[in-house]
XYZ file of C-alpha atoms in Angstrom:
493
model
C 0.000 0.000 0.000
C 1.084 3.567 -0.628
C 1.302 5.378 2.729
C 2.059 8.691 1.050
C 3.767 11.704 2.493
C 4.438 11.806 6.226
C 2.181 14.111 8.218
C 3.919 17.417 8.784
C 2.438 17.509 12.331
C 3.383 14.066 13.595
C 6.285 12.578 11.623
C 9.642 13.852 10.453
C 10.152 10.915 8.096
C 8.911 7.468 7.093
C 11.498 4.998 5.785
C 11.280 1.453 4.522
C 13.977 -0.993 5.524
C 13.517 -4.493 4.119
C 10.189 -5.809 5.399
C 9.948 -3.030 8.038
C 8.614 0.507 7.939
C 10.222 3.003 10.325
C 8.286 6.060 11.479
C 10.279 8.995 12.891
C 8.150 11.090 15.241
C 8.546 14.847 15.525
C 9.570 14.893 19.148
C 8.922 18.570 19.808
C 5.389 18.302 18.399
C 4.702 15.115 20.350
C 5.926 16.739 23.589
C 3.675 19.740 23.041
C 0.642 17.567 22.284
C 1.143 15.337 25.351
C 1.676 18.226 27.781
C -1.263 20.229 26.400
C -3.559 17.212 26.683
C -2.559 16.569 30.325
C -2.962 20.221 31.335
C -6.341 20.401 29.590
C -7.759 17.154 30.992
C -6.158 17.369 34.457
C -7.704 14.722 36.768
C -9.467 13.161 33.759
C -6.206 12.436 31.917
C -5.835 8.692 31.434
C -9.544 7.923 31.692
C -10.736 5.230 29.327
C -14.400 4.583 28.669
C -13.675 0.916 28.076
C -16.967 -0.444 29.380
C -20.093 0.989 30.985
C -21.214 -1.722 33.355
C -22.639 -1.813 36.854
C -19.984 -3.675 38.820
C -20.194 -4.713 42.459
C -16.853 -5.039 44.243
C -16.988 -6.909 47.533
C -13.960 -6.454 49.761
C -12.554 -6.180 53.305
C -14.992 -8.641 55.010
C -13.706 -8.113 58.549
C -15.768 -10.325 60.852
C -17.337 -8.904 63.976
C -16.075 -10.296 67.300
C -12.602 -10.694 65.787
C -9.637 -8.418 65.236
C -9.133 -6.130 62.241
C -5.562 -7.242 61.746
C -2.813 -6.025 59.485
C -3.715 -8.593 56.816
C -7.110 -6.925 56.344
C -5.371 -3.805 55.015
C -4.321 -5.710 51.891
C -7.813 -6.808 50.882
C -9.293 -3.425 51.829
C -6.701 -1.453 49.843
C -6.881 -3.821 46.875
C -10.682 -3.621 46.752
C -10.694 0.192 46.916
C -7.990 0.408 44.237
C -9.887 -1.926 41.887
C -13.086 0.065 42.469
C -11.303 3.286 41.462
C -9.718 1.692 38.376
C -13.112 0.347 37.275
C -14.703 3.794 37.785
C -11.838 5.495 35.920
C -12.620 3.226 32.968
C -16.304 4.165 32.778
C -17.998 1.642 35.082
C -20.638 2.349 37.710
C -19.087 0.738 40.806
C -20.930 -0.378 43.942
C -18.596 -1.000 46.897
C -19.905 -3.610 49.343
C -18.650 -5.260 52.492
C -19.866 -8.720 53.544
C -19.223 -9.216 57.231
C -19.531 -12.302 59.365
C -21.773 -11.170 62.227
C -23.125 -14.672 62.914
C -21.842 -18.210 62.852
C -19.462 -20.264 64.948
C -16.868 -17.539 65.584
C -19.555 -15.310 67.149
C -20.906 -18.217 69.218
C -17.385 -18.924 70.504
C -16.920 -15.280 71.535
C -20.264 -15.010 73.338
C -19.770 -18.397 75.052
C -16.306 -17.392 76.285
C -17.441 -13.968 77.482
C -20.464 -15.350 79.345
C -18.551 -18.223 80.952
C -15.159 -16.695 81.764
C -15.281 -12.879 81.358
C -18.777 -11.769 82.400
C -17.338 -9.733 85.306
C -15.411 -7.592 82.796
C -16.940 -4.435 81.401
C -17.613 -4.661 77.659
C -15.114 -2.319 76.009
C -15.024 -0.448 72.712
C -11.489 -1.718 72.225
C -10.368 -3.794 69.265
C -7.581 -5.486 71.260
C -9.965 -6.493 74.066
C -12.576 -7.857 71.642
C -9.894 -9.900 69.846
C -8.518 -11.257 73.138
C -11.875 -12.859 74.070
C -11.994 -14.750 70.757
C -8.387 -15.938 71.123
C -9.137 -17.120 74.677
C -12.192 -19.040 73.413
C -10.138 -20.904 70.803
C -7.445 -21.820 73.352
C -9.992 -23.160 75.856
C -11.817 -25.196 73.191
C -8.538 -26.691 71.965
C -7.728 -28.051 75.428
C -11.240 -29.423 76.103
C -13.221 -30.620 73.073
C -16.362 -31.338 75.153
C -16.851 -27.597 75.646
C -17.746 -27.335 71.936
C -21.193 -28.751 72.778
C -21.882 -25.597 74.842
C -20.771 -23.407 71.926
C -23.003 -25.382 69.528
C -25.990 -24.758 71.814
C -25.297 -20.990 71.811
C -24.883 -21.003 68.018
C -28.234 -22.782 67.626
C -29.911 -20.367 70.056
C -28.489 -17.300 68.233
C -29.760 -18.631 64.907
C -33.247 -19.233 66.338
C -33.232 -15.722 67.888
C -35.596 -16.533 70.793
C -33.275 -15.826 73.745
C -33.636 -12.061 74.355
C -30.679 -11.754 76.741
C -28.412 -13.544 74.290
C -29.692 -11.407 71.410
C -29.008 -8.183 73.341
C -25.439 -9.268 74.132
C -24.920 -10.163 70.455
C -26.307 -6.813 69.245
C -24.238 -4.784 71.709
C -20.923 -6.505 70.964
C -21.631 -6.577 67.223
C -22.105 -2.775 67.213
C -18.818 -2.228 69.062
C -16.960 -4.244 66.417
C -18.606 -2.413 63.525
C -17.933 1.027 65.073
C -14.244 0.150 65.488
C -14.043 -0.913 61.834
C -15.594 2.359 60.617
C -12.784 4.369 62.188
C -10.245 2.202 60.376
C -12.024 2.556 57.011
C -12.010 6.332 57.437
C -8.258 6.259 58.073
C -7.676 4.023 55.035
C -9.780 6.394 52.881
C -12.330 3.850 51.751
C -16.094 3.551 52.085
C -18.920 1.141 51.302
C -22.208 1.813 49.542
C -23.869 -1.236 51.122
C -23.120 -3.657 53.931
C -24.210 -7.276 53.767
C -24.227 -9.446 56.893
C -24.230 -13.212 57.283
C -27.173 -13.055 59.694
C -29.351 -11.528 56.938
C -28.632 -14.460 54.604
C -29.805 -17.332 56.822
C -33.484 -17.510 55.752
C -32.748 -17.277 52.030
C -29.908 -19.786 52.447
C -32.306 -22.336 53.987
C -34.804 -21.767 51.136
C -32.077 -22.331 48.517
C -30.861 -25.500 50.288
C -34.406 -26.916 50.325
C -34.664 -26.214 46.596
C -31.300 -27.923 45.966
C -32.479 -30.988 47.910
C -35.757 -31.061 45.937
C -33.796 -30.940 42.662
C -31.440 -33.655 43.974
C -28.435 -31.339 43.472
C -27.828 -31.543 47.248
C -28.110 -34.666 49.419
C -28.096 -35.623 53.112
C -24.906 -37.370 54.234
C -24.424 -38.476 57.837
C -27.045 -35.904 58.878
C -25.357 -32.941 57.135
C -26.573 -31.390 53.867
C -23.886 -31.544 51.167
C -23.248 -31.140 47.444
C -20.972 -33.785 45.975
C -18.729 -31.955 43.480
C -16.052 -34.664 43.230
C -16.728 -35.284 39.538
C -15.686 -31.656 38.947
C -12.554 -32.181 41.116
C -14.061 -29.841 43.701
C -14.625 -32.287 46.577
C -17.668 -32.145 48.858
C -19.294 -28.831 49.782
C -21.177 -28.812 53.105
C -24.189 -26.466 53.292
C -25.872 -27.310 56.643
C -24.495 -28.928 59.797
C -26.166 -31.968 61.349
C -28.165 -29.674 63.660
C -29.403 -27.802 60.524
C -27.515 -24.596 61.335
C -26.396 -22.783 58.184
C -22.769 -22.725 57.067
C -21.282 -19.751 55.185
C -21.284 -21.842 51.982
C -25.102 -21.745 51.838
C -25.091 -18.076 52.876
C -22.822 -17.252 49.924
C -25.406 -18.767 47.570
C -28.023 -16.419 49.060
C -25.620 -13.471 48.802
C -24.945 -14.080 45.083
C -28.676 -14.258 44.382
C -29.298 -11.030 46.334
C -26.494 -9.137 44.576
C -27.789 -9.767 41.063
C -31.549 -9.812 41.702
C -31.808 -6.789 43.989
C -29.049 -4.524 42.609
C -29.306 -5.483 38.913
C -25.520 -5.633 38.484
C -23.629 -6.786 35.398
C -20.624 -8.197 37.260
C -19.723 -9.263 40.787
C -16.081 -9.176 41.880
C -15.068 -10.909 45.117
C -11.772 -9.686 46.629
C -11.142 -12.434 49.188
C -8.205 -14.319 50.728
C -6.429 -16.880 48.538
C -7.112 -19.611 51.126
C -10.780 -19.426 50.011
C -9.986 -20.464 46.433
C -11.657 -23.894 46.626
C -14.720 -22.383 48.326
C -15.260 -19.921 45.458
C -14.819 -22.562 42.759
C -17.405 -24.652 44.639
C -19.699 -21.628 44.905
C -19.528 -20.766 41.205
C -20.037 -24.404 40.150
C -23.070 -24.740 42.472
C -24.587 -21.529 41.096
C -24.157 -22.982 37.613
C -25.808 -26.284 38.643
C -28.692 -24.305 40.182
C -29.293 -22.720 36.778
C -28.273 -19.291 38.056
C -27.686 -17.527 34.737
C -25.244 -14.927 36.125
C -22.779 -17.502 37.522
C -20.337 -16.688 34.709
C -20.430 -13.010 35.692
C -18.849 -13.701 39.081
C -15.102 -13.111 39.366
C -12.849 -14.079 42.260
C -9.666 -12.083 42.956
C -7.548 -14.098 45.405
C -5.617 -12.014 47.940
C -2.507 -13.774 49.200
C -1.085 -13.628 52.703
C 1.019 -10.983 54.355
C 3.678 -12.411 56.582
C 6.227 -10.862 58.856
C 9.849 -11.967 59.142
C 8.822 -14.154 62.115
C 6.000 -15.958 60.248
C 2.287 -15.806 59.365
C -0.587 -14.199 61.269
C -3.580 -15.992 62.749
C -6.652 -14.505 64.429
C -7.269 -17.863 66.096
C -3.990 -18.191 67.939
C -3.530 -14.493 68.604
C -0.283 -14.431 66.597
C -1.617 -11.541 64.575
C -0.776 -7.866 64.369
C -3.746 -5.668 65.212
C -4.189 -2.762 62.819
C -4.638 -0.289 65.698
C -1.366 -1.334 67.331
C 0.571 -1.587 64.091
C -0.397 1.873 62.800
C 0.833 3.432 66.065
C 4.231 1.737 65.694
C 4.652 2.667 62.039
C 3.560 6.287 62.660
C 6.155 6.650 65.426
C 8.757 5.393 62.962
C 7.551 7.922 60.354
C 7.719 10.767 62.885
C 11.438 10.209 63.409
C 12.169 10.318 59.669
C 9.973 13.388 59.168
C 11.538 15.297 62.063
C 15.033 14.640 60.717
C 14.018 16.378 57.456
C 12.083 19.248 59.060
C 13.286 20.131 62.557
C 10.949 23.160 62.851
C 7.741 21.197 62.195
C 4.914 21.653 64.747
C 3.673 18.650 66.732
C 0.200 18.848 65.116
C 1.650 18.929 61.588
C 4.096 16.149 62.501
C 1.232 13.854 63.625
C -0.783 14.616 60.488
C 2.114 14.160 58.079
C 3.464 11.005 59.762
C 0.059 9.297 59.521
C -0.293 10.192 55.811
C 3.219 8.930 55.049
C 2.597 5.720 57.036
C -0.692 4.917 55.278
C 0.897 5.664 51.877
C 3.921 3.488 52.707
C 1.760 0.525 53.757
C -0.690 0.781 50.841
C 2.059 1.160 48.263
C 4.065 -1.761 49.688
C 0.969 -3.968 49.406
C -0.377 -2.714 46.062
C 2.919 -2.808 44.155
C 2.895 -6.609 44.468
C 0.664 -8.904 42.414
C -2.483 -9.657 44.486
C -1.811 -13.395 44.251
C 1.722 -13.182 45.648
C 2.600 -13.695 49.317
C 4.285 -10.679 50.898
C 6.787 -10.445 53.742
C 6.296 -6.998 55.248
C 9.487 -5.275 56.406
C 8.907 -1.950 58.100
C 12.317 -0.414 57.314
C 11.967 -1.338 53.646
C 8.418 0.065 53.295
C 9.256 3.304 55.125
C 12.475 4.098 53.248
C 12.486 7.586 51.691
C 14.617 6.265 48.807
C 13.833 3.474 46.370
C 10.625 1.709 45.384
C 8.476 2.974 48.266
C 5.424 5.122 48.999
C 7.451 7.821 50.818
C 9.830 8.171 47.842
C 6.896 8.727 45.481
C 5.282 11.243 47.862
C 8.622 13.030 48.094
C 8.760 13.282 44.278
C 5.251 14.787 44.241
C 6.238 17.262 46.987
C 9.363 18.255 45.040
C 7.286 19.032 41.917
C 4.825 21.032 44.054
C 7.700 22.999 45.568
C 9.003 23.994 42.111
C 5.557 25.163 40.983
C 5.022 27.217 44.161
C 8.092 29.304 43.362
C 6.809 30.504 39.984
C 3.424 31.641 38.776
C 2.798 29.116 36.050
C 2.016 30.515 32.631
C -0.332 28.522 30.471
C 1.539 29.358 27.257
C 4.784 27.555 26.616
C 7.143 26.987 23.745
C 8.931 23.692 23.093
C 12.595 24.237 22.260
C 15.198 21.579 21.497
C 14.557 18.700 23.876
C 16.994 17.123 26.314
C 16.977 13.283 26.378
C 15.595 13.336 29.934
C 12.726 15.596 28.822
C 11.915 13.202 25.983
C 12.003 10.245 28.384
C 9.608 11.985 30.804
C 7.183 12.984 28.030
C 7.140 9.403 26.716
C 6.390 8.028 30.178
C 3.580 10.551 30.736
C 2.026 9.622 27.389
C 1.808 5.947 28.465
C -0.499 6.539 31.445
C -3.809 5.828 29.585
C -2.380 2.489 28.362
C -1.191 1.611 31.869
C -4.687 2.244 33.271
C -6.243 0.124 30.504
C -3.836 -2.733 31.291
C -4.584 -2.552 35.044
C -8.308 -2.610 34.210
C -8.022 -5.558 31.841
C -5.957 -7.602 34.318
C -7.719 -6.318 37.470
C -4.251 -5.668 38.845
C -3.352 -2.342 40.547
C 0.354 -3.289 40.745
C 0.639 -2.220 37.090
C -0.233 1.369 38.071
C 1.814 1.215 41.288
C 4.961 0.163 39.405
C 4.325 2.833 36.767
C 4.130 5.452 39.559
C 7.584 4.516 40.809
C 9.112 4.486 37.314
C 7.526 7.877 36.569
C 8.927 9.343 39.820
C 12.382 7.963 38.982
C 12.362 9.532 35.509
C 11.141 12.841 36.940
C 13.977 12.941 39.485
C 16.523 12.193 36.748
C 15.008 15.022 34.661
C 15.095 17.382 37.668
C 18.813 16.739 38.236
C 19.702 17.068 34.527
C 17.495 19.965 33.431
C 17.349 23.265 35.387
C 13.714 24.366 35.508
C 13.691 27.829 37.083
C 16.087 30.370 35.558
C 16.621 28.502 32.304
C 15.058 31.314 30.259
C 15.031 29.472 26.941
C 13.397 26.322 28.384
C 11.631 27.550 31.534
C 8.070 27.819 30.184
C 8.056 24.280 28.773
C 9.870 22.714 31.717
C 7.434 24.268 34.175
C 4.561 22.875 32.094
C 6.330 19.503 32.094
C 6.688 19.578 35.901
C 2.990 20.440 36.225
C 2.117 17.594 33.843
C 4.224 15.171 35.869
C 2.554 16.233 39.104
C -0.921 15.821 37.577
C -0.222 12.350 36.137
C 1.405 11.158 39.362
C -1.610 12.464 41.300
C -3.993 10.592 38.971
C -1.839 7.490 39.228
C -1.681 7.542 43.050
C -5.433 8.162 43.227
């Protein structure tokens, strides 16, 4: 085919070389186009209207009567990040949280409190609430017969006829939920709707009866099960022998409620990787039920966070409570901040240290693939140099500092470009593609890694190219700094 003359706006030359065609871009024109587009679109730069769907993202799922531990930050941050990426690409996103406010873990807590801690005042304290659950597990491990007492409480809670028991459940449930809300505020996330396990019990029983009638489910040794061995998915238990509902049956009711009540196009579950088999069993059962939207359910497994000394467990108490951890990491951030700004006020120090700490933790978690185990090292995450949240914040602050010194003029002229300027312009131009890739793969680490690379290139540019006082280049370089700051802001958002 005859391509014809190269465009005077975009290309300097087009050459054929064997079976290849080489296009030579006019770099000055490209730089001007990219910078003008960023400055015109601002916070909308990089948006892609890839799909207009109503998508429900379920994430966090901290259970009442247990601790909100450090591991919950990963699922919470990942869910919020995916929600923002989906919105940025044109979707209508509904954020939901499905919390376990009933079931065996709640029965264990209430049993332990009533039997061994009833003299203690009920406290609005995450650490105290978690300690009761840990104590329950330890006591049940040493004496298996005590489980019969827990089973009786679980049955009574499900029936809902014991008023005293119901009041204790409601009071302690509210304390847990209030504690979580403070954490969500700090992590800068929110939920449009909350689902609770307790709400699912009636519908779960109805669905199980229907599955038994259709012979999809069967009774085995008194329990209600679905045999999925022919699909290499083992046996899925729906009801215990005493007919109390397991969370497997409740998840069937939840899926039905999501699609039927909220008329969504897709449901994304951001849940721990240890639940992988459960979700494959869930999706296969929905398919066997004839639930037409089963193919529109997507599971994003979230792998573990470990510390150098090993993994966390809310059962054994070998976990790191969020409330305790954030205090430690903020103290660490205060020291680093004070070294850089000795005149800072105490109020500003507290505010800045918390922001840096949250950014450091989120970035450390989101830069990794969701399905990869992480070993969290405080010193590594909080480093002000290298692939860290504080380094990226520092790069943003440096760009802001440059722009504060000069009243930015909208008009600029592109002169001969330095290699570092060209490199920065190229990287800025890639942001829409990076967002599209993160959307397609449902993987925020693509944007996180881009943020770091962009900050690196900016710092190299800053050291190589004087911005203020370089009369010939100042107008364009200031516009380039402003473009960098805008794209990094969009990226971090």
